[in-house]
PDB file of C-alpha atoms in Angstrom:
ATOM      1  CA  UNK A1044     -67.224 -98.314 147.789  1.00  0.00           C
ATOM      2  CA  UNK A1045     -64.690 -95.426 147.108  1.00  0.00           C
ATOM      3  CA  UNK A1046     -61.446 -95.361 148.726  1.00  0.00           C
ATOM      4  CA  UNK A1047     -59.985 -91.967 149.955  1.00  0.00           C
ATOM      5  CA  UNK A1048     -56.205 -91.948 149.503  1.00  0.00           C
ATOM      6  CA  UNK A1049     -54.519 -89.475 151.880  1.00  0.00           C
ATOM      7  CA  UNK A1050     -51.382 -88.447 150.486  1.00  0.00           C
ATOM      8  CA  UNK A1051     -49.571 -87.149 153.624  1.00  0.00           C
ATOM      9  CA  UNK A1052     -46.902 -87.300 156.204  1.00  0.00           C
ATOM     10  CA  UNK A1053     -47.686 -90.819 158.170  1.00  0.00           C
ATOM     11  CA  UNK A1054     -47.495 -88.064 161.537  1.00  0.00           C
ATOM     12  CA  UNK A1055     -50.066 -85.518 159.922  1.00  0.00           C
ATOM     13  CA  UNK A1056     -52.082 -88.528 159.193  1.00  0.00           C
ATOM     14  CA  UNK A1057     -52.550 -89.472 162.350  1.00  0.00           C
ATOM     15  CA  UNK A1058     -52.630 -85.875 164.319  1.00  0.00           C
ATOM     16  CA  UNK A1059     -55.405 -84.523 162.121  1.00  0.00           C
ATOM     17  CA  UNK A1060     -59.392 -85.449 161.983  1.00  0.00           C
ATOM     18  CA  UNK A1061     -60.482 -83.403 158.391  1.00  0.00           C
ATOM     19  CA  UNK A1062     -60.657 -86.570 156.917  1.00  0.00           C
ATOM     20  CA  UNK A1063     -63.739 -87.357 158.452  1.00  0.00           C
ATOM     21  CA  UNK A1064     -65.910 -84.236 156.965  1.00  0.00           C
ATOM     22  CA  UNK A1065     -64.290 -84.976 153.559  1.00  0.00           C
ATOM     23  CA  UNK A1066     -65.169 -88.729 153.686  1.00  0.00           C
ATOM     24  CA  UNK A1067     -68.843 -87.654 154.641  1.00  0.00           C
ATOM     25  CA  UNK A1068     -69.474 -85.589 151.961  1.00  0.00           C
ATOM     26  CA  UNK A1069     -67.886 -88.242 149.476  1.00  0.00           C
ATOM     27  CA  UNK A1070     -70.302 -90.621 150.830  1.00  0.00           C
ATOM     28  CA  UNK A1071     -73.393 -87.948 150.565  1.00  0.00           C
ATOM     29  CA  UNK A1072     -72.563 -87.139 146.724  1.00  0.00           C
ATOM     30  CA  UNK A1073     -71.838 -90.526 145.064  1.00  0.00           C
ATOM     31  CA  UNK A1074     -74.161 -92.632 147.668  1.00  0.00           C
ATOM     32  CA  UNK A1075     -71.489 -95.200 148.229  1.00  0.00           C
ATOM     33  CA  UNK A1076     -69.757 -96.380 151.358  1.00  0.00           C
ATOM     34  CA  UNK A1077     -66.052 -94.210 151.509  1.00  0.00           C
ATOM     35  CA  UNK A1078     -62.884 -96.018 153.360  1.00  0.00           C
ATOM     36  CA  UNK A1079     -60.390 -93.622 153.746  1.00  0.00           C
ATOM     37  CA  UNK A1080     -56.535 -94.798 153.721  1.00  0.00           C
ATOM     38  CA  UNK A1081     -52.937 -93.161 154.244  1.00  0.00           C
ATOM     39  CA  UNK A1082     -51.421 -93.629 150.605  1.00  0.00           C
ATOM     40  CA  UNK A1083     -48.698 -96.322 153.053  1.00  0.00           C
ATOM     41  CA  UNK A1084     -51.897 -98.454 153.640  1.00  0.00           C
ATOM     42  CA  UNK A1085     -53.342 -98.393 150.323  1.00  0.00           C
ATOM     43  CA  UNK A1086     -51.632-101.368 148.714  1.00  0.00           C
ATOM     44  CA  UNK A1087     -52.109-103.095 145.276  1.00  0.00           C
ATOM     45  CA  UNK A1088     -52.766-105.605 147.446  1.00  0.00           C
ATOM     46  CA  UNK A1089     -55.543-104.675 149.939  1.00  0.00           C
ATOM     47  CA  UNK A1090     -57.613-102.535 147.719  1.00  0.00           C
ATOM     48  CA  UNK A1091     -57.791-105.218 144.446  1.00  0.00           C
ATOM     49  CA  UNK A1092     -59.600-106.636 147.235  1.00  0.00           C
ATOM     50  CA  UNK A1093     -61.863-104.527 148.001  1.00  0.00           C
ATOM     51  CA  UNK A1094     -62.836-103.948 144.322  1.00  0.00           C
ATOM     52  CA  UNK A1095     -63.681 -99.974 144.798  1.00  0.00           C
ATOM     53  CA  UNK A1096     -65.516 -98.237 142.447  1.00  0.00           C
ATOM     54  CA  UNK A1097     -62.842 -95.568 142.498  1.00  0.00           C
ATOM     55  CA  UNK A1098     -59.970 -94.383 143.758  1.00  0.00           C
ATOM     56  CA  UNK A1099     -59.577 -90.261 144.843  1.00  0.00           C
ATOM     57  CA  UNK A1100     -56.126 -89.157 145.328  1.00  0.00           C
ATOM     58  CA  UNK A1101     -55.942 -86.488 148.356  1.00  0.00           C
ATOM     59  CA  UNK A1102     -53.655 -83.319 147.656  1.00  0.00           C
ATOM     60  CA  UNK A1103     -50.770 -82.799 150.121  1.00  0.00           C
ATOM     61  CA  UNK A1104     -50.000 -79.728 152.420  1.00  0.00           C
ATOM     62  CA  UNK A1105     -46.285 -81.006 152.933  1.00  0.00           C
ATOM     63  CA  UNK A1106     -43.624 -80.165 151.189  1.00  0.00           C
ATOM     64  CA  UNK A1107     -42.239 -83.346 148.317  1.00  0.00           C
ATOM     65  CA  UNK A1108     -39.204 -82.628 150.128  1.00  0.00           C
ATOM     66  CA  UNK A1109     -40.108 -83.756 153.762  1.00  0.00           C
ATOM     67  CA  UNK A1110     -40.919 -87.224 152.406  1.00  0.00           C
ATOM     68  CA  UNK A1111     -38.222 -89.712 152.114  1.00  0.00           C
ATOM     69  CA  UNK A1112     -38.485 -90.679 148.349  1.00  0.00           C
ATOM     70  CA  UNK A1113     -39.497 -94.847 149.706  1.00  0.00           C
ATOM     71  CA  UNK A1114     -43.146 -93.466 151.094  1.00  0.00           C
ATOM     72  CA  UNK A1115     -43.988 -92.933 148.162  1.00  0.00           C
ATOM     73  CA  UNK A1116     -43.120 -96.239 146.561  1.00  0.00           C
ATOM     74  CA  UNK A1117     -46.563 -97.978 147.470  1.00  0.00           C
ATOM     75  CA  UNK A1118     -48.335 -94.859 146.232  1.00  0.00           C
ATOM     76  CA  UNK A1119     -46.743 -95.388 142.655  1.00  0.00           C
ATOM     77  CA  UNK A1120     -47.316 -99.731 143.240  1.00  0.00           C
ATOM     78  CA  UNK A1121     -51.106 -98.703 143.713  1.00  0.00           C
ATOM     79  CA  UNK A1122     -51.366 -96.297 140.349  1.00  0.00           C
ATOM     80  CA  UNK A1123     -49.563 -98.464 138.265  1.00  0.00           C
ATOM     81  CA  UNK A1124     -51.358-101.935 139.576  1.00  0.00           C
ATOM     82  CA  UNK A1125     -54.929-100.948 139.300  1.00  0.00           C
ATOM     83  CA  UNK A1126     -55.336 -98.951 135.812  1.00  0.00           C
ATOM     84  CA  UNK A1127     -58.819 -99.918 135.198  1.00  0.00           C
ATOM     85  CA  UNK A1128     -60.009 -98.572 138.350  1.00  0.00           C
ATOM     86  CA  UNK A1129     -61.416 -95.082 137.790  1.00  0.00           C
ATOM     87  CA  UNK A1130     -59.035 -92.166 139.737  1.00  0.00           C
ATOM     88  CA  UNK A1131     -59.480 -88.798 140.720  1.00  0.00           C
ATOM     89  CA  UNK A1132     -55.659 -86.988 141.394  1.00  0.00           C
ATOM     90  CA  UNK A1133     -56.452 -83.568 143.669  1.00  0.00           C
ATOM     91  CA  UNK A1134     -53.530 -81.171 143.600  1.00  0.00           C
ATOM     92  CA  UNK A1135     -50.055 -82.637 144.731  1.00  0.00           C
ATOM     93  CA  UNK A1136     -51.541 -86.264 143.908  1.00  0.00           C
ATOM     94  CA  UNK A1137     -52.361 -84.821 140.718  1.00  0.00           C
ATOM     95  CA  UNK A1138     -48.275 -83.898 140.451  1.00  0.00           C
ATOM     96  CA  UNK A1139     -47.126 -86.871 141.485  1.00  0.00           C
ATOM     97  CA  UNK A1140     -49.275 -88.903 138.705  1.00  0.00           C
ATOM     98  CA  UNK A1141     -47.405 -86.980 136.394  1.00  0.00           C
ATOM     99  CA  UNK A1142     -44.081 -88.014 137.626  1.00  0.00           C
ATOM    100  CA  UNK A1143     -45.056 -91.274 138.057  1.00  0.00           C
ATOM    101  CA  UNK A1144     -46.122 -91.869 134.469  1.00  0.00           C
ATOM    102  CA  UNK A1145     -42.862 -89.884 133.504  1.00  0.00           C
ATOM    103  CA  UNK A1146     -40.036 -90.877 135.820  1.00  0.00           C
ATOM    104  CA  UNK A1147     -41.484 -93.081 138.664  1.00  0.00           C
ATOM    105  CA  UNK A1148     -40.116 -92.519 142.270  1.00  0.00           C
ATOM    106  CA  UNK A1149     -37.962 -95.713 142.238  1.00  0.00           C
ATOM    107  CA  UNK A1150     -34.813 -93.931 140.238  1.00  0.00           C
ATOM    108  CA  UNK A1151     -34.498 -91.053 142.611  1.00  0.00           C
ATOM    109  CA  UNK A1152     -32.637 -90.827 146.278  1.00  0.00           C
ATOM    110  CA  UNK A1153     -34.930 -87.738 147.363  1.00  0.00           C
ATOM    111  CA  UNK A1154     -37.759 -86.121 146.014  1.00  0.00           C
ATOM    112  CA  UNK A1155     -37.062 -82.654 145.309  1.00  0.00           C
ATOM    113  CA  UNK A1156     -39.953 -79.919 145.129  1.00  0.00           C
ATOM    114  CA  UNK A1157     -39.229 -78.871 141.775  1.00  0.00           C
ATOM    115  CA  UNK A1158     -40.050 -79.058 139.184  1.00  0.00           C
ATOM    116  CA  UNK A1159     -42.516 -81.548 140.844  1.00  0.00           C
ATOM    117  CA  UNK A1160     -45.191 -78.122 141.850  1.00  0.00           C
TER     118      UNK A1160
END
């Protein structure tokens, strides 16, 4: 298995359906089952559990800024809890790695755009 984590709004997440075509075509290239998440679903927790084969990081089409700094606490809680399970970080998940392994969202009271992009 391979779990899709959507890095998004919780109110995108739910309004939009192009997670389906992406989680098809996951499932068609590396022949495994795909489970696709929000990033506030995909806890340490829950997918230790599931023992995925990797994890791929979705990119965002929010703004940082729109996101009160706390979403992205479990986000951070996943990356840093699972290290030996192979990642793939697409655009803004691919920034917020970075800031993770150099700040970590915990020590700020709102995420500002830059110089996150």
């Amino acid at each position: 298995m391979i779990i899709w984590v959507r890095v998004e709004t919780l109110a995108k997440y739910e309004a939009g359906n192009g997670d389906f075509n992406l989680k098809r075509k996951f499932e068609q290239v590396s022949g495994e089952p795909c489970l696709v998440l929000h990033m506030s679903q995909a806890t340490p927790e829950l997918v230790g559990e599931l023992k995925p084969r990797a994890l791929l990081l979705s990119g965002c089409g929010t703004w940082f800024r729109d996101f009160d700094v706390r979403d992205f606490y479990v986000f951070e809680d996943l990356v840093r809890a699972l290290p030996q399970i192979p990642a793939l970080a697409f655009c803004g998940s691919h920034q917020l790695l970075g800031f993770i392994y150099n700040h970590g969202f915990r020590k700020l009271k709102k995420v500002e755009d830059e110089p996150m992009r």
